[in-house]
CSV table of C-alpha atoms and ligand atoms in Angstrom, one decimal:
chain,number,residue,atom,x,y,z
A,1,MET,CA,3.4,-11.0,-9.5
A,2,ALA,CA,3.4,-8.1,-11.9
A,3,PRO,CA,6.1,-5.5,-11.4
A,4,LEU,CA,5.0,-2.0,-10.5
A,5,ALA,CA,5.5,0.8,-13.0
A,6,GLU,CA,8.4,3.3,-12.4
A,7,PRO,CA,7.4,6.7,-11.2
A,8,THR,CA,9.2,8.4,-14.1
A,9,GLN,CA,7.0,6.9,-16.8
A,10,ASN,CA,4.1,9.3,-16.3
A,11,PRO,CA,4.1,12.7,-14.6
A,12,ALA,CA,0.7,12.1,-13.0
A,13,MET,CA,0.8,10.0,-9.9
A,14,ARG,CA,-0.8,6.7,-9.1
A,15,LEU,CA,-0.5,6.1,-5.3
A,16,LEU,CA,-1.8,3.7,-2.7
A,17,LEU,CA,-2.4,4.8,0.9
A,18,ILE,CA,-2.2,2.0,3.4
A,19,GLY,CA,-2.5,2.4,7.2
A,20,PRO,CA,-4.5,1.3,10.2
A,21,PRO,CA,-7.9,2.9,11.1
A,22,GLY,CA,-7.4,6.6,12.1
A,23,SER,CA,-3.8,6.8,10.6
A,24,GLY,CA,-4.9,9.6,8.4
A,25,LYS,CA,-5.5,7.9,5.0
A,26,GLY,CA,-8.6,10.1,4.3
A,27,THR,CA,-6.9,13.3,5.6
A,28,GLN,CA,-3.8,12.8,3.5
A,29,GLY,CA,-5.7,11.4,0.5
A,30,GLU,CA,-7.6,14.6,0.2
A,31,ARG,CA,-4.5,16.8,0.6
A,32,LEU,CA,-2.3,14.7,-1.8
A,33,ALA,CA,-5.1,14.6,-4.4
A,34,GLU,CA,-5.3,18.4,-4.4
A,35,ALA,CA,-1.5,18.9,-4.5
A,36,LEU,CA,-1.0,16.3,-7.3
A,37,GLU,CA,-4.2,17.1,-9.1
A,38,VAL,CA,-5.5,13.5,-9.2
A,39,GLN,CA,-8.6,11.9,-7.9
A,40,HIS,CA,-8.8,10.6,-4.3
A,41,ILE,CA,-10.7,7.3,-4.1
A,42,ALA,CA,-11.4,6.0,-0.6
A,43,ALA,CA,-12.6,2.4,-0.4
A,44,GLY,CA,-14.5,2.9,2.8
A,45,ASP,CA,-16.2,6.0,1.4
A,46,VAL,CA,-17.3,4.1,-1.7
A,47,LEU,CA,-18.8,1.4,0.5
A,48,ARG,CA,-20.5,3.8,2.8
A,49,ALA,CA,-22.1,5.5,-0.2
A,50,HIS,CA,-23.6,2.1,-1.1
A,51,VAL,CA,-24.8,1.6,2.4
A,52,TYR,CA,-26.5,5.0,2.6
A,53,GLY,CA,-27.9,4.6,-0.9
A,54,GLU,CA,-29.3,1.1,0.2
A,55,THR,CA,-27.9,-0.4,-3.0
A,56,LYS,CA,-27.7,-4.2,-3.4
A,57,LEU,CA,-24.0,-4.0,-2.4
A,58,GLY,CA,-24.8,-1.6,0.4
A,59,LEU,CA,-27.3,-4.0,1.9
A,60,GLN,CA,-24.9,-6.9,1.6
A,61,VAL,CA,-22.0,-5.1,3.4
A,62,ALA,CA,-23.6,-2.8,6.0
A,63,GLY,CA,-23.3,-5.2,8.9
A,64,LEU,CA,-19.6,-6.0,8.0
A,65,LEU,CA,-18.7,-2.3,8.0
A,66,LYS,CA,-20.4,-1.7,11.3
A,67,GLU,CA,-18.5,-4.6,13.0
A,68,GLY,CA,-15.2,-3.6,11.5
A,69,GLU,CA,-14.9,-6.8,9.4
A,70,LEU,CA,-13.6,-6.7,5.8
A,71,VAL,CA,-15.9,-6.9,2.9
A,72,PRO,CA,-15.2,-9.9,0.6
A,73,ASP,CA,-12.3,-9.3,-1.8
A,74,LYS,CA,-14.4,-9.8,-5.0
A,75,LEU,CA,-17.1,-7.3,-3.9
A,76,ILE,CA,-14.7,-4.5,-3.0
A,77,THR,CA,-12.6,-5.0,-6.1
A,78,GLU,CA,-15.7,-4.9,-8.4
A,79,ALA,CA,-17.0,-1.8,-6.5
A,80,LEU,CA,-13.7,0.1,-7.1
A,81,THR,CA,-12.8,-1.0,-10.6
A,82,PRO,CA,-14.9,1.5,-12.7
A,83,THR,CA,-13.9,4.5,-10.5
A,84,LEU,CA,-10.2,3.4,-10.5
A,85,SER,CA,-10.0,2.9,-14.2
A,86,ALA,CA,-11.8,6.2,-14.9
A,87,ALA,CA,-9.5,8.1,-12.6
A,88,ALA,CA,-6.4,6.5,-14.1
A,89,GLU,CA,-7.6,7.5,-17.6
A,90,GLU,CA,-7.8,11.1,-16.3
A,91,GLY,CA,-4.1,10.8,-15.3
A,92,GLY,CA,-3.8,9.3,-11.9
A,93,TYR,CA,-5.3,8.4,-8.5
A,94,ILE,CA,-4.7,8.3,-4.8
A,95,LEU,CA,-6.3,5.0,-3.7
A,96,ASP,CA,-7.0,4.9,0.1
A,97,GLY,CA,-7.8,1.7,1.9
A,98,PHE,CA,-7.2,-0.8,-0.9
A,99,PRO,CA,-5.7,-3.4,-1.1
A,100,ARG,CA,-6.2,-4.7,2.5
A,101,THR,CA,-5.5,-8.4,1.9
A,102,VAL,CA,-2.8,-10.1,-0.2
A,103,ALA,CA,-5.6,-11.5,-2.4
A,104,GLN,CA,-6.8,-7.9,-3.1
A,105,ALA,CA,-3.2,-7.0,-4.0
A,106,GLU,CA,-3.1,-9.8,-6.5
A,107,ARG,CA,-6.5,-8.7,-7.9
A,108,LEU,CA,-5.1,-5.2,-8.2
A,109,ASP,CA,-2.0,-6.6,-10.0
A,110,ARG,CA,-4.2,-8.2,-12.6
A,111,LEU,CA,-6.4,-5.2,-13.0
A,112,ALA,CA,-3.4,-2.9,-13.3
A,113,GLN,CA,-1.8,-5.0,-15.9
A,114,ARG,CA,-5.0,-5.2,-17.9
A,115,LEU,CA,-5.8,-1.5,-17.7
A,116,ASP,CA,-2.2,-0.2,-17.5
A,117,VAL,CA,-2.9,1.6,-14.2
A,118,ALA,CA,-0.2,0.2,-11.9
A,119,PRO,CA,0.5,2.1,-8.7
A,120,GLN,CA,3.9,3.8,-8.7
A,121,ARG,CA,4.3,4.2,-4.9
A,122,VAL,CA,2.7,2.8,-1.8
A,123,ILE,CA,2.5,5.1,1.2
A,124,HIS,CA,2.3,3.4,4.6
A,125,LEU,CA,1.1,5.7,7.4
A,126,ASP,CA,2.5,4.3,10.6
A,127,VAL,CA,0.8,5.3,13.9
A,128,ASP,CA,0.7,3.5,17.3
A,129,ASP,CA,-2.5,2.0,18.6
A,130,GLY,CA,-2.9,4.4,21.5
A,131,GLU,CA,-2.9,7.4,19.2
A,132,LEU,CA,-5.2,5.7,16.7
A,133,GLN,CA,-7.8,5.0,19.5
A,134,ARG,CA,-7.5,8.5,20.8
A,135,ARG,CA,-8.2,10.0,17.3
A,136,LEU,CA,-11.1,7.7,16.5
A,137,LEU,CA,-12.8,8.1,19.9
A,138,GLU,CA,-12.5,11.8,19.4
A,139,ARG,CA,-14.0,11.6,15.9
A,140,ALA,CA,-16.8,9.4,17.4
A,141,GLN,CA,-17.9,12.4,19.5
A,142,SER,CA,-18.2,14.8,16.5
A,143,GLN,CA,-19.1,12.6,13.4
A,144,GLY,CA,-20.6,9.4,14.8
A,145,ARG,CA,-19.4,7.0,12.1
A,146,ASP,CA,-21.2,3.7,12.7
A,147,ASP,CA,-17.9,1.8,13.2
A,148,ASP,CA,-16.3,4.3,15.6
A,149,THR,CA,-17.4,2.4,18.6
A,150,PRO,CA,-14.9,0.9,21.1
A,151,ASP,CA,-15.6,-2.6,19.7
A,152,GLY,CA,-15.6,-1.5,16.1
A,153,ILE,CA,-12.3,0.3,16.6
A,154,ALA,CA,-10.7,-2.7,18.3
A,155,ARG,CA,-11.8,-5.0,15.6
A,156,ARG,CA,-10.5,-2.7,12.8
A,157,LEU,CA,-7.1,-2.4,14.5
A,158,GLU,CA,-6.9,-6.2,14.9
A,159,VAL,CA,-7.9,-6.8,11.2
A,160,PHE,CA,-5.2,-4.3,10.1
A,161,ARG,CA,-2.5,-6.0,12.2
A,162,THR,CA,-3.4,-9.6,11.2
A,163,THR,CA,-4.6,-9.2,7.6
A,164,THR,CA,-3.4,-5.9,6.1
A,165,ALA,CA,0.1,-5.8,7.6
A,166,PRO,CA,1.3,-8.6,5.2
A,167,VAL,CA,0.3,-6.3,2.3
A,168,VAL,CA,2.6,-3.6,3.6
A,169,GLU,CA,5.4,-6.2,3.7
A,170,LEU,CA,4.6,-7.3,0.2
A,171,TYR,CA,5.1,-3.8,-1.2
A,172,ARG,CA,8.2,-3.3,1.0
A,173,GLU,CA,9.7,-6.4,-0.7
A,174,ARG,CA,8.9,-5.0,-4.1
A,175,GLY,CA,10.8,-1.8,-3.2
A,176,VAL,CA,7.9,0.6,-3.7
A,177,LEU,CA,6.9,1.3,-0.1
A,178,LEU,CA,7.3,4.8,1.4
A,179,ALA,CA,7.0,4.4,5.2
A,180,VAL,CA,5.9,7.6,6.8
A,181,ASP,CA,5.6,8.5,10.5
A,182,GLY,CA,1.9,9.2,10.7
A,183,ALA,CA,2.2,10.7,14.3
A,184,GLN,CA,3.4,14.0,12.9
A,185,THR,CA,1.0,16.9,12.2
A,186,PRO,CA,-1.1,16.6,9.0
A,187,ASP,CA,1.0,19.4,7.4
A,188,GLU,CA,4.3,17.7,8.2
A,189,ILE,CA,3.0,14.4,6.9
A,190,THR,CA,1.9,15.9,3.6
A,191,GLN,CA,5.2,17.7,3.2
A,192,THR,CA,7.2,14.5,4.0
A,193,ILE,CA,5.2,12.5,1.4
A,194,LEU,CA,5.5,15.2,-1.3
A,195,ALA,CA,9.2,15.6,-0.7
A,196,ALA,CA,9.8,11.8,-0.9
A,197,LEU,CA,7.8,11.6,-4.1
A,198,SER,CA,9.7,14.3,-5.8
A,199,ASP,CA,13.0,12.7,-4.7
A,200,ALA,CA,11.8,9.4,-6.3
A,201,VAL,CA,10.9,11.1,-9.5
A,202,ALA,CA,14.2,13.1,-9.6
A,203,ARG,CA,16.3,9.9,-9.2
B,301,AP5,P1,-12.3,2.9,6.0
B,301,AP5,O1,-13.3,3.9,5.7
B,301,AP5,O2,-11.1,2.9,5.1
B,301,AP5,O3,-11.9,3.1,7.5
B,301,AP5,P2,-10.5,2.8,8.3
B,301,AP5,O4,-9.5,2.0,7.6
B,301,AP5,O5,-11.0,2.2,9.6
B,301,AP5,O6,-9.9,4.2,8.5
B,301,AP5,P3,-10.6,5.6,8.9
B,301,AP5,O7,-11.3,6.1,7.7
B,301,AP5,O8,-11.3,5.5,10.1
B,301,AP5,O9,-9.3,6.4,9.2
B,301,AP5,P4,-8.3,7.1,8.2
B,301,AP5,O10,-7.0,6.4,8.1
B,301,AP5,O11,-8.9,7.5,6.9
B,301,AP5,O12,-8.0,8.4,9.0
B,301,AP5,P5,-8.7,9.9,8.9
B,301,AP5,O13,-7.9,10.7,7.9
B,301,AP5,O14,-10.1,9.7,8.8
B,301,AP5,O15,-12.9,1.4,6.0
B,301,AP5,C1,-14.1,1.2,6.7
B,301,AP5,C2,-14.6,-0.2,6.5
B,301,AP5,O16,-14.9,-0.4,5.1
B,301,AP5,C3,-13.6,-1.3,6.8
B,301,AP5,O17,-13.6,-1.6,8.2
B,301,AP5,C4,-14.2,-2.5,6.0
B,301,AP5,O18,-15.4,-2.9,6.6
B,301,AP5,C5,-14.6,-1.8,4.7
B,301,AP5,N1,-13.5,-1.7,3.8
B,301,AP5,C6,-12.8,-0.6,3.3
B,301,AP5,N2,-11.9,-1.0,2.5
B,301,AP5,C7,-11.9,-2.3,2.3
B,301,AP5,C8,-11.2,-3.2,1.6
B,301,AP5,N3,-10.2,-2.9,0.8
B,301,AP5,N4,-11.5,-4.5,1.7
B,301,AP5,C9,-12.5,-5.0,2.5
B,301,AP5,N5,-13.3,-4.1,3.2
B,301,AP5,C10,-13.0,-2.8,3.1
B,301,AP5,O19,-8.3,10.4,10.4
B,301,AP5,C11,-8.9,9.9,11.5
B,301,AP5,C12,-9.1,11.0,12.5
B,301,AP5,O20,-7.8,11.5,13.0
B,301,AP5,C13,-9.9,12.3,12.0
B,301,AP5,O21,-10.7,12.8,13.0
B,301,AP5,C14,-8.7,13.2,11.6
B,301,AP5,O22,-9.1,14.5,11.7
B,301,AP5,C15,-7.7,12.9,12.6
B,301,AP5,N6,-6.3,13.0,12.1
B,301,AP5,C16,-5.8,12.7,10.9
B,301,AP5,N7,-4.5,12.9,10.8
B,301,AP5,C17,-4.1,13.3,12.0
B,301,AP5,C18,-2.8,13.7,12.5
B,301,AP5,N8,-1.7,13.7,11.7
B,301,AP5,N9,-2.8,14.1,13.8
B,301,AP5,C19,-3.9,14.2,14.5
B,301,AP5,N10,-5.1,13.8,14.1
B,301,AP5,C20,-5.2,13.4,12.8
B,302,MG,MG1,-10.8,7.0,5.9
């Protein structure tokens, strides 16, 4: 597979955020995007915008999102490609929630090679299942996301453990993974990530 770019090649950052549902991908994605002045692209948000807009893609994937099942690799890759390449042209991106399968990681490799937008670091937010359930059930009370039901949460957790965990291992083997304890406060997590990134650039 294609090697990832070194962080020192470009001062703007291209990062992936991978973690189970409720691990704080969205929370940290927004904070890091602000701190690093790059665009935050959340795969789930892109899909939900299609669902709310009742686009052709939205109608195809609405049921899958609600049940906590993954959208087919080809559809999600095509949905993200224009936004990702535009963001990379502007200098960088924080991509939250993609890739979630090894096949998606391979699609990203090909896209990154073609457009020269390879991610430089992959951040893995690690949180135990009990805390994830607590956070998502709490969010269900306030925001009512369609997939924040007990069944939807359980299925998303299972999909992460069975299908996305191998993607974390793939990036670990490539030496680009930054594993972060996602049970800290949001501020602590942001600081931990920013400190680790500046260490990586300084080396
Ligand atoms: P997606 O929208 O990505 O949902 P998810 O992975 O289930 O994760 P969440 O968005 O629920 O949580 P998060 O990690 O962003 O945490 P957040 O910051 O919100 O994907 C939804 C669906 O889209 C998938 O199930 C699938 O159907 C489809 N999809 C998406 N990507 C796909 C792909 N690549 N391939 C195929 N299908 C795809 O935080 C959660 C809560 O915790 C919030 O209330 C927050 O305030 C709180 N919180 C955050 N950090 C902390 C902290 N440190 N301490 C305490 N509370 C915290
Ligand atoms: Mg999210």
